[in-house]
Coordinates of C-alpha atoms and ligand atoms in Angstrom, one line a residue:
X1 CA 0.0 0.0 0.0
X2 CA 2.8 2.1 1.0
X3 CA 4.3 2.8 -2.6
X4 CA 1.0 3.7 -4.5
X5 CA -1.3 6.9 -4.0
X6 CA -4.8 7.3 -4.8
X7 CA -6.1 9.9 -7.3
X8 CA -10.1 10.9 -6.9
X9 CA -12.1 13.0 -8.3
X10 CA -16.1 13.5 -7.6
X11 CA -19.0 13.9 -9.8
X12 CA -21.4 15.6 -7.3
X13 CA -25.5 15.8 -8.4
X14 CA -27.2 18.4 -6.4
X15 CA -30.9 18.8 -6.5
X16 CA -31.8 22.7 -7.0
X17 CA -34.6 23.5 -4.4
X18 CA -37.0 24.9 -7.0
X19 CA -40.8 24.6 -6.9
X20 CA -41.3 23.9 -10.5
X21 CA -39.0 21.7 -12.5
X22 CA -36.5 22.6 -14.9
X23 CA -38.1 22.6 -18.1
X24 CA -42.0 22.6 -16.7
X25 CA -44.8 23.2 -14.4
X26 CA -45.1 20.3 -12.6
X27 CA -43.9 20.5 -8.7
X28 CA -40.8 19.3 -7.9
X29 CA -41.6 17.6 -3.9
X30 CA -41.0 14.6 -3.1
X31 CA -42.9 11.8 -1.4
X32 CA -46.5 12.4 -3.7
X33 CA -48.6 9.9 -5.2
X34 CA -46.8 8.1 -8.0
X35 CA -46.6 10.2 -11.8
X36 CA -48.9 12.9 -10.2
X37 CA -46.3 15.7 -10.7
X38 CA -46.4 15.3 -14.4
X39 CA -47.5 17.4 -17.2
X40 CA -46.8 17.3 -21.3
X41 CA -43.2 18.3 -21.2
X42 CA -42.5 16.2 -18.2
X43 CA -44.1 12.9 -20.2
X44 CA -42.5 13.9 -23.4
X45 CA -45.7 14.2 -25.2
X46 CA -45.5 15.2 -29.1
X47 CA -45.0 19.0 -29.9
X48 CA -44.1 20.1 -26.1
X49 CA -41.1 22.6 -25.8
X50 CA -39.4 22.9 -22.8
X51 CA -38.8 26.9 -21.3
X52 CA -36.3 27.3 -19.0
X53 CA -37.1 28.0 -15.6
X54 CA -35.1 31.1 -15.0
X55 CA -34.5 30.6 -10.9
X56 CA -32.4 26.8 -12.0
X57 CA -29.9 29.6 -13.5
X58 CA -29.8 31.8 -10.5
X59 CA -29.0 28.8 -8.3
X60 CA -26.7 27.7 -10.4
X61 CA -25.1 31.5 -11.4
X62 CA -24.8 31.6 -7.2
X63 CA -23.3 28.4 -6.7
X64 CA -20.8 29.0 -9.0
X65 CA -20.0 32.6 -7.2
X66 CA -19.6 30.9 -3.9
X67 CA -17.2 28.1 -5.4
X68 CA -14.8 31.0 -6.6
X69 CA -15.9 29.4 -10.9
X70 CA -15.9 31.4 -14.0
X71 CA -19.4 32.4 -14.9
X72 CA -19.9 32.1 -18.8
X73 CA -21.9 34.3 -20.4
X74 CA -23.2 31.4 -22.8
X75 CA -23.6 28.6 -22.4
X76 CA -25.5 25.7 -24.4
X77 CA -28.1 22.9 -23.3
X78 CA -27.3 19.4 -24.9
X79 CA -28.8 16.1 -26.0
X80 CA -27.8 13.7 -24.1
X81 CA -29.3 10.0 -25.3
X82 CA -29.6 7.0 -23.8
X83 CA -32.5 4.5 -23.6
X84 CA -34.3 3.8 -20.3
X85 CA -38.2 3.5 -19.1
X86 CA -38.0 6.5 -16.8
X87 CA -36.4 9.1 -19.5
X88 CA -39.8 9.3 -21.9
X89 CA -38.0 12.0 -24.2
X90 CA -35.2 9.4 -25.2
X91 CA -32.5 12.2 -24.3
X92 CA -31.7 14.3 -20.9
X93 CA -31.3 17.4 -21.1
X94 CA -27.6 18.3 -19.8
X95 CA -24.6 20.4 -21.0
X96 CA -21.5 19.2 -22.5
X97 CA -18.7 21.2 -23.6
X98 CA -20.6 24.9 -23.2
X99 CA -21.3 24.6 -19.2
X100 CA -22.5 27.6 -17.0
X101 CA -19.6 27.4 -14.8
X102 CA -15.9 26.6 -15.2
X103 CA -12.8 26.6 -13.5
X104 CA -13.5 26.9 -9.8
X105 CA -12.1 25.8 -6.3
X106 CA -12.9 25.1 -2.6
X107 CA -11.2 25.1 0.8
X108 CA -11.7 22.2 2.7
X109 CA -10.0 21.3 5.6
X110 CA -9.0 18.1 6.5
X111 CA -7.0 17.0 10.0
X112 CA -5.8 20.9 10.7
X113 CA -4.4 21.6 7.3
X114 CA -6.6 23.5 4.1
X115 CA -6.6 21.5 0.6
X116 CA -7.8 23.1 -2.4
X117 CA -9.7 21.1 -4.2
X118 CA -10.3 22.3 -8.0
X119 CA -13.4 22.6 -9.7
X120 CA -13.2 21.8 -13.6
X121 CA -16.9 22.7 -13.8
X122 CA -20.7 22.9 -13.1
X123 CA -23.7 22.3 -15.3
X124 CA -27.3 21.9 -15.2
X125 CA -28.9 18.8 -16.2
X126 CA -32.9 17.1 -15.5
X127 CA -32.8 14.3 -13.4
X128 CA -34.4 11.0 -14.8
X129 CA -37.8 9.2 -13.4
X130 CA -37.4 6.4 -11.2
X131 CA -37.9 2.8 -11.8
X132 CA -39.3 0.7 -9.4
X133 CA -38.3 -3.0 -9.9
X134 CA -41.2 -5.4 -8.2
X135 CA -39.3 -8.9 -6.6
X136 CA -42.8 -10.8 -6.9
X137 CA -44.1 -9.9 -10.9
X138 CA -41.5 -9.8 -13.5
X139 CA -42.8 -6.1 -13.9
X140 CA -40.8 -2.5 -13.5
X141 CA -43.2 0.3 -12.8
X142 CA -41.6 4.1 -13.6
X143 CA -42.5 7.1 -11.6
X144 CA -41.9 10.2 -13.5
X145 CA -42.2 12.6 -10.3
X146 CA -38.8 13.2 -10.3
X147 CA -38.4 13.5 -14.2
X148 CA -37.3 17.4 -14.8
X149 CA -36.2 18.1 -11.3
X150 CA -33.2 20.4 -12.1
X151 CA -30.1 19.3 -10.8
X152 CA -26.7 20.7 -10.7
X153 CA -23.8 18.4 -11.4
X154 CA -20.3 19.7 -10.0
X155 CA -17.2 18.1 -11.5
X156 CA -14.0 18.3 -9.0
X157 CA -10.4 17.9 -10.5
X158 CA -8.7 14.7 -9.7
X159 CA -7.2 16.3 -6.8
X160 CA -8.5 14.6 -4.0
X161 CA -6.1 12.0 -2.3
X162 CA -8.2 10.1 -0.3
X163 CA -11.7 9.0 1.4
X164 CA -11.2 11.7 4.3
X165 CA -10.4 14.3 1.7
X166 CA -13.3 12.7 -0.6
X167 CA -15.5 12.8 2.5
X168 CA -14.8 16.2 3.8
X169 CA -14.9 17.7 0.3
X170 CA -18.5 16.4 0.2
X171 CA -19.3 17.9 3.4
X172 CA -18.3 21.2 2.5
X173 CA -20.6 21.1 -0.8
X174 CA -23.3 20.1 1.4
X175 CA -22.7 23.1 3.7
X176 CA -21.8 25.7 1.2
X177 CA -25.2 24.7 -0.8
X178 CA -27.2 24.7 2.5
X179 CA -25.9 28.3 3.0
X180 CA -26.9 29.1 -0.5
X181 CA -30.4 27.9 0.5
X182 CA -30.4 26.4 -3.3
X183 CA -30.6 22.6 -1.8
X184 CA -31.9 21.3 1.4
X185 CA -28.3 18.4 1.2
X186 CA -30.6 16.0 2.3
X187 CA -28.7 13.2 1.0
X188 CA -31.2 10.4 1.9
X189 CA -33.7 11.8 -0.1
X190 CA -31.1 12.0 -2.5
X191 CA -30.5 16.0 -2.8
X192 CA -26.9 15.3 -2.7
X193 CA -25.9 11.9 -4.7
X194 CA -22.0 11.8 -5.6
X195 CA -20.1 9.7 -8.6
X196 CA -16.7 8.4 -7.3
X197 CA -14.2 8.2 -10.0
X198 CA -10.9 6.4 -8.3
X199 CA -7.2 5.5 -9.6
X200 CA -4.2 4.3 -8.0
X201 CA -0.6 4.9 -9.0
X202 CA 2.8 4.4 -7.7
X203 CA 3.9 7.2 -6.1
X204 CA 6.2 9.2 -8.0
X205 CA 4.4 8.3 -11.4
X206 CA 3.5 11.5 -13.2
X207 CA 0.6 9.8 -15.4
X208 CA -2.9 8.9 -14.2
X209 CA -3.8 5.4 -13.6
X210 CA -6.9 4.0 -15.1
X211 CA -10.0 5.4 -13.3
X212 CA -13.0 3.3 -12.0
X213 CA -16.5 5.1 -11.6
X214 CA -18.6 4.1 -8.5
X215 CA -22.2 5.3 -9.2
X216 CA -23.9 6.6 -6.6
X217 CA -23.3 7.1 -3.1
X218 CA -25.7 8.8 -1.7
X219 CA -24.4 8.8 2.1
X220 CA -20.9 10.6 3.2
X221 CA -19.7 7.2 5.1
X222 CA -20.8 5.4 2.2
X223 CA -18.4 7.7 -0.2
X224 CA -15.4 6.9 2.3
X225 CA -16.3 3.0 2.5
X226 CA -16.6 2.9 -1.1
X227 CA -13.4 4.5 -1.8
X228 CA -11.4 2.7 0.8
X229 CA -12.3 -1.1 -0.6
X230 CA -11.5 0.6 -4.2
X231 CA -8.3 2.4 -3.5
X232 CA -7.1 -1.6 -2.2
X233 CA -9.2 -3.4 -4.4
X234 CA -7.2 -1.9 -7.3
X235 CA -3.6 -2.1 -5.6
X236 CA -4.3 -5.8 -5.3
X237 CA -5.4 -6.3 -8.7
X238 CA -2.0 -4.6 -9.9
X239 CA 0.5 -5.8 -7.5
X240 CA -1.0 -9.4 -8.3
X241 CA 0.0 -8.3 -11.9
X242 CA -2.8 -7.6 -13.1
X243 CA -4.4 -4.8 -15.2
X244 CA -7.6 -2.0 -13.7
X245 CA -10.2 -2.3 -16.3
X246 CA -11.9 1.4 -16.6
X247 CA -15.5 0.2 -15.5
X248 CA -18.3 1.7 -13.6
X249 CA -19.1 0.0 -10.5
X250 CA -21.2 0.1 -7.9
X251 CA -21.2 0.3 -3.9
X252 CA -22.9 -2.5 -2.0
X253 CA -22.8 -1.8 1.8
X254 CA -24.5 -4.9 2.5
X255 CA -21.3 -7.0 1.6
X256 CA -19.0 -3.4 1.7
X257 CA -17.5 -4.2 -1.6
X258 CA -17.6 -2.3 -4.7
X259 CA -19.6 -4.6 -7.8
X260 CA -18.9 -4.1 -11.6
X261 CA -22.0 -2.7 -13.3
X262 CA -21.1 -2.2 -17.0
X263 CA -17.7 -1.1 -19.0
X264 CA -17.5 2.4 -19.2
X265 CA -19.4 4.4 -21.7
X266 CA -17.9 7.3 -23.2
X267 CA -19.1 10.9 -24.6
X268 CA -19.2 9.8 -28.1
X269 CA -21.9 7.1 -26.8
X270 CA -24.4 9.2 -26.0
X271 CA -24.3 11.5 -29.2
X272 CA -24.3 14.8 -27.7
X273 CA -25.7 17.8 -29.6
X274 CA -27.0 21.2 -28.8
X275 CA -30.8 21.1 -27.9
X276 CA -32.8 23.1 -30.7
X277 CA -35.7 23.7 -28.4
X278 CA -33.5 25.9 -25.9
X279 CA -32.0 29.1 -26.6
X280 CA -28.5 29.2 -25.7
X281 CA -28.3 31.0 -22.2
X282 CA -27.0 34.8 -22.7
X283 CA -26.1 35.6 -18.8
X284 CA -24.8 39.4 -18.7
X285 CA -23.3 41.3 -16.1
X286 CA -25.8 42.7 -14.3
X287 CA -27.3 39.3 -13.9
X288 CA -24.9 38.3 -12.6
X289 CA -24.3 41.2 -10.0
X290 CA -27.8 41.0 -9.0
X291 CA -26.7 37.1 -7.9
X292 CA -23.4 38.5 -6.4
X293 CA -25.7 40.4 -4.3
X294 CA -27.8 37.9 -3.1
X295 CA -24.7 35.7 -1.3
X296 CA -24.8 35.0 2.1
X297 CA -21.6 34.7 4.0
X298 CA -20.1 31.8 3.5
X299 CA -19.4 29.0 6.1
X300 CA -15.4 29.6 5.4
X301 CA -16.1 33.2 5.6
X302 CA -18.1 32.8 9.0
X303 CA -15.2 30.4 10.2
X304 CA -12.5 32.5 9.4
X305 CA -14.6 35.5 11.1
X306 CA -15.1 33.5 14.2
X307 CA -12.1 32.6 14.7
X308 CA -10.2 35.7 14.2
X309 CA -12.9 37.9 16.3
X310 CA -14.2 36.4 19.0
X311 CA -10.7 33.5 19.4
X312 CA -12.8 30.8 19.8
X313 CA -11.7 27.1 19.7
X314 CA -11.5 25.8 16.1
X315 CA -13.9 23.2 17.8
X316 CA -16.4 25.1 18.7
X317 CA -16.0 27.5 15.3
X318 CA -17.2 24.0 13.3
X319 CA -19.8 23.8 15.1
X320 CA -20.9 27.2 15.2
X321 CA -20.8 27.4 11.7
X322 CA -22.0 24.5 10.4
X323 CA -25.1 25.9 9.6
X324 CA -26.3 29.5 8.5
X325 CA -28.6 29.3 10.9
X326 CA -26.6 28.6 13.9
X327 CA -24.2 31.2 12.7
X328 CA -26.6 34.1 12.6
X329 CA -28.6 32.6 16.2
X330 CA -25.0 32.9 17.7
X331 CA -24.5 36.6 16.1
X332 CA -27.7 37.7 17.1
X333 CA -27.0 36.5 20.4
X334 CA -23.3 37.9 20.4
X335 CA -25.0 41.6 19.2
X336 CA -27.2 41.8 22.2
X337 CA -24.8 41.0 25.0
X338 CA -20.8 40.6 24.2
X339 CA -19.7 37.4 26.1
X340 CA -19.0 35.5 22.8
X341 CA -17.1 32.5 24.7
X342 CA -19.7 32.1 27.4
X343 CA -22.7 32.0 24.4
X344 CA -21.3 29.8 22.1
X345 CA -20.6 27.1 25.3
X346 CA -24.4 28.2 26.0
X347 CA -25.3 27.4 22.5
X348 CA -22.9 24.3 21.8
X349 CA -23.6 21.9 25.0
X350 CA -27.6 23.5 27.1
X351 CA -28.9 24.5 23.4
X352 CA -27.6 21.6 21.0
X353 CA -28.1 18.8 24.4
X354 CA -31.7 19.8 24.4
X355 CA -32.2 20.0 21.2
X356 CA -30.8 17.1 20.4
X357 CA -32.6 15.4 23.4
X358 CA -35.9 16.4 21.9
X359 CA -34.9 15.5 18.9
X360 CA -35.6 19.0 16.8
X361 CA -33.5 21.4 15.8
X362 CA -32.9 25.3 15.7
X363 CA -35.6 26.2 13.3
X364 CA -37.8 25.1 16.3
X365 CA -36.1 26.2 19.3
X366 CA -38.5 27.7 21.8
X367 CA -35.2 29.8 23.5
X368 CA -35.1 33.5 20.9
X369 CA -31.3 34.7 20.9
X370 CA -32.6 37.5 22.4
X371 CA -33.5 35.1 25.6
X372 CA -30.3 33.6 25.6
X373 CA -28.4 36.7 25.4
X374 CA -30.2 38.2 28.5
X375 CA -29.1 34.5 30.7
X376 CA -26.0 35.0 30.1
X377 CA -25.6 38.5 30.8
X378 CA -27.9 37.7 34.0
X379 CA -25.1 35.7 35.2
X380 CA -22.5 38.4 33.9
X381 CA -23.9 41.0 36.1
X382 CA -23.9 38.7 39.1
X383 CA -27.8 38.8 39.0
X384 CA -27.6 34.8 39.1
X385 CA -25.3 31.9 39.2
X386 CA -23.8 29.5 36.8
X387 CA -25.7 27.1 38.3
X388 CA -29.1 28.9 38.5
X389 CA -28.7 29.3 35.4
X390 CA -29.5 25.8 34.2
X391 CA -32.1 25.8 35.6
X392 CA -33.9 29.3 34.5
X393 CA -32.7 28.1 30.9
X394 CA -34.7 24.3 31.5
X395 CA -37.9 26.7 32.3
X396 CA -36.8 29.1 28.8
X397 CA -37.0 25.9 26.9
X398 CA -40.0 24.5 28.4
X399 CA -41.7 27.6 28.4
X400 CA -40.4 29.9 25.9
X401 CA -40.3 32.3 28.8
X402 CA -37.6 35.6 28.8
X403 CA -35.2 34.5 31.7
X404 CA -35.1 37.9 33.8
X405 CA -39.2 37.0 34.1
X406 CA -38.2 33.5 35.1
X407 CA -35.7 34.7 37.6
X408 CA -38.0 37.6 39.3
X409 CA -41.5 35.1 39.2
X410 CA -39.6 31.9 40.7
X411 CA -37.2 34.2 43.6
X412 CA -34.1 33.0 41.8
X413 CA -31.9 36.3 42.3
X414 CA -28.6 35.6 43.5
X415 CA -28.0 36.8 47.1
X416 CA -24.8 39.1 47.1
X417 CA -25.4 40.5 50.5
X418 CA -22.9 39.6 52.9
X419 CA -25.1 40.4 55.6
X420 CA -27.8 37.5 54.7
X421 CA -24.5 34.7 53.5
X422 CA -22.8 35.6 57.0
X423 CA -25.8 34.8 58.6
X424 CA -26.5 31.4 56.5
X425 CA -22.9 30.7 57.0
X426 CA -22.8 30.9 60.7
X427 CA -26.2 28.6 61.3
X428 CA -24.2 26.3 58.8
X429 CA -20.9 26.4 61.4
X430 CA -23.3 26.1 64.8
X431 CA -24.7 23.1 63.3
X432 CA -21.8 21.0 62.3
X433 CA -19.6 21.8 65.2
X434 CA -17.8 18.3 64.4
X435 CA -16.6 19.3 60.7
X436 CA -15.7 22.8 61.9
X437 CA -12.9 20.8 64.5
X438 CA -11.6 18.7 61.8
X439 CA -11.4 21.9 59.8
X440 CA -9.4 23.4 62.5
X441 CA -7.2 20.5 62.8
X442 CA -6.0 20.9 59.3
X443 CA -8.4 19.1 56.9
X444 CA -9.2 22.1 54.7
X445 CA -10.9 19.3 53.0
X446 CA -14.4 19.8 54.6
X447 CA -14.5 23.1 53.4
X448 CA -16.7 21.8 50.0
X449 CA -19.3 20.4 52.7
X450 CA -19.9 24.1 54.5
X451 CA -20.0 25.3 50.9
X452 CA -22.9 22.6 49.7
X453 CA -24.9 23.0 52.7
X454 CA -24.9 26.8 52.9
X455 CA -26.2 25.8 48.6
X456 CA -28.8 23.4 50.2
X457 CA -29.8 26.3 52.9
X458 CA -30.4 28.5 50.2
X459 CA -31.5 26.7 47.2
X460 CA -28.5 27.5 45.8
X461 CA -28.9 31.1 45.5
X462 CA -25.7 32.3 47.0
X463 CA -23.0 34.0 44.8
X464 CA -20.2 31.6 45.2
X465 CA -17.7 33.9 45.3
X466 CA -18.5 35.9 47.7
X467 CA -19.4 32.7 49.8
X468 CA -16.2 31.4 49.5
X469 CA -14.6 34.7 50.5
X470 CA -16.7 35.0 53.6
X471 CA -16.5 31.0 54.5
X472 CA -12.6 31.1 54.3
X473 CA -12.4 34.3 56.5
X474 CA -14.9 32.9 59.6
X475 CA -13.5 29.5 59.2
X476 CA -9.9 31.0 59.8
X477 CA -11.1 33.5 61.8
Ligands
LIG501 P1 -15.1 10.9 -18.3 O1 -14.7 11.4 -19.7 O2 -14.8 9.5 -18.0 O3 -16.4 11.4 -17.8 P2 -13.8 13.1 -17.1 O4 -12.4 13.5 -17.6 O5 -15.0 13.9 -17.5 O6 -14.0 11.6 -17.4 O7 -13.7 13.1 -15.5 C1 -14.7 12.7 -14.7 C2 -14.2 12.7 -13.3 O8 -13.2 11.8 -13.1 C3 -13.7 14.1 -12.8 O9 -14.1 14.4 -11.5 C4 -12.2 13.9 -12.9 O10 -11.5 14.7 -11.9 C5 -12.0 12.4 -12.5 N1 -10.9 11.8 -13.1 C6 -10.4 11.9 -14.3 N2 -9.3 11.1 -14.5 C7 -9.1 10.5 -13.3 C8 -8.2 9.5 -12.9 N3 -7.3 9.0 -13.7 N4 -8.3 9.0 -11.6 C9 -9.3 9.5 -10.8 N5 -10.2 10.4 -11.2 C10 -10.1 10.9 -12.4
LIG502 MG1 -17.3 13.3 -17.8

């Protein structure tokens, strides 16, 4: 293994989060009633044309923006034919060599260092029906639902060295089109499907090996799996003199191996020519200003603001970041009270535990920013404790409830008056006059009891510090 190196690069699909498909009318959710999102265009009926939907190329335009591509100001929609049930036209509707985007790149990081990972291009494409093979009849049934949905399909540069690069790479797509808001990444649903193409070489060779295709994978650990039996599978086949056939193949995680599926088809197979139904696509620059303007920040943006602003842990920053929306929950939060380390450990362990616990997420998270902001600066201004606190933030997420209401209708103030902790301190000493002799006689150790039970005494409402000051001083007193 040691003397070869693998060479990747991913064919990524991403499903554009439009309401009406590419080409058509018909709506583009999932989860409906077999063929009942169809209409002429969709079923290929004779004398349809297709019209562009116009948003497809804004999603795509933006995408493009945020993965640092050339934007070309035309491009051209192909023919792309093959035969199968659940493509009715005969052709998909793709682009070959005039795409919308070229020449791009992304940051990923992977085990504390940054790869760039080059984009050769991005296109728009239909996605096909589906087929649904029955076990019992020897029947197929096709669902043309999904027929037209517009897809993206972002081609990566064999740059990628391995399945944690392969992996991460994927992960940052996902979250950079999630930021976008041009894909909900749901990659169960298939949003997010990826193509695998894999060679191995020995290291030191300057030419490519032969590349297998694995068709696909729509899960992130099944794009590591998948590459890590190929990346062997392959080094075995040539150290055991023997040659890589180029080949699509397929993952099965059932027996984790990769399966041939068919010898590799090439461009010339599918006769490729320009659609004469569409236009070519004239994008100018104001178009694509107008996109420009529309970009949110972007997760490396936010990370590398993060980290450089509020010094947080590079931890913490990943999961801060992750998605826009925790990103702008924890800026909100940040805005209304500055304590940026005490609300992102607010946000990443009380917020994501419960959330988590309940099994939601932050789009339904009954505690505002606002709310949070105003706990945290509670405890700032000595109003309540640490501890307190966890327990005014169990009634915010119960409740919905603002925590300085909380605090005020359930008595939780914390008392700072030394007058009221001396006295709750001395009933503490005359009640335990045992612990105050071993105290004496040199185990400081006991101090933690006085501490808990003057807590117990007062339901825990004592400011520590100051209890701790006054404690030491009567106990040495
Ligand atoms: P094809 O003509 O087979 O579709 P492309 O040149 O279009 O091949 O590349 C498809 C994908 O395969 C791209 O992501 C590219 O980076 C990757 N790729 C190309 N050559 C290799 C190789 N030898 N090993 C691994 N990946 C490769
Ligand atoms: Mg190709």
């Amino acid at each position: 293994m040691k003397d070869f190196e693998a060479v990747i690069g991913l064919e990524v699909h991403v499903q554009l989060a439009t309401h009406s498909k590419i080409f058509a009318v018909s709506s583009t959710k999932s989860g409906a009633e077999p063929n009942t999102f169809t209409d002429p265009v969709t079923l290929a009926l004779p004398g349809c044309l297709p019209v562009l939907n116009k948003r497809v190329l804004d999603f795509a335009i933006k995408l493009g923006l945020a993965t640092n591509c050339k934007i070309m100001r035309e491009s051209i929609l192909a023919r792309k034919h093959y035969h199968y049930p659940d493509l009715p036209k005969g052709y998909q509707i793709s682009q070959y060599d005039k795409p919308i985007c070229l020449a791009g790149h992304v940051n990923v990081r992977v085990g504390g260092d940054v790869k760039r990972i080059g984009l050769t291009r991005i296109h728009l494409e239909e996605d096909a029906g589906k087929s649904v093979h029955l076990d019992a009849a020897p029947i197929s049934l096709v669902d043309l639902n999904r027929a037209g949905v517009p897809l993206v399909e972002i081609v990566s540069e064999p740059d990628i060295r391995n399945a944690e690069e392969a992996g991460a790479y994927m992960r940052q797509l996902r979250q950079i089109v999630r930021y976008l808001d041009i894909c909900d990444g749901n990659m169960e649903e298939g949003s997010l499907r990826c193509d695998a193409n894999v060679s191995v070489r020995k290291i030191g060779a300057t030419e490519f090996g032969t590349k297998v295709e694995i068709k696909n994978l729509n899960s992130f650990r099944y794009v590591e799996k998948a590459i890590d039996y190929e990346i062997e599978r392959q080094i075995g086949v040539i150290t055991s003199g023997g040659t890589i056939v180029q080949e699509t193949r397929l993952w099965d995680d059932v027996s984790g191996e990769t399966r041939s599926m068919r010898s590799k088809e090439y461009a010339d197979d599918y006769r490729y020519f320009p659609d004469p139904d569409l236009l070519p696509l004239i994008v100018d620059d104001d178009w694509i200003d107008n996109v420009r303007k529309t970009l949110p920040e972007l997760p490396e943006q936010a990370y590398r603001r993060f980290t450089n602003t509020y010094k947080l842990d590079p931890y913490i920053v990943e999961l801060l970041t992750e998605e826009k929306l925790v990103s702008s929950y924890f800026d909100q939060a940040v805005s209304l009270h500055n304590n940026p380390t005490s609300i992102a450990n607010w946000i990443t362990t009380e917020l994501f535990g419960r959330l988590n616990k309940e099994g939601t997420n932050l789009t339904e998270c009954p505690v505002s920013p606002e709310n949070l902001a105003q706990l945290v600066k509670l405890i700032d201004d000595g109003t309540i404790s640490g501890k307190i606190a966890k327990t005014v933030f169990d009634e915010m997420f119960e409740t919905g409830g603002s925590p300085a209401h909380i605090v005020e209708t359930k008595g939780l103030r914390q008392v700072s008056d030394s007058g009221l902790i001396r006295e709750a301190i001395n009933a503490v000493i005359t009640a335990n006059p045992e612990q105050v002799q071993s105290y004496k006689s040199g185990k400081t150790k006991v101090f933690g009891f006085f501490v808990g039970q003057v807590m117990k005494d007062t339901q825990g409402k004592v400011n520590p510090t100051l209890l701790n000051e006054l404690l030491k001083k009567t106990l040495d007193s």
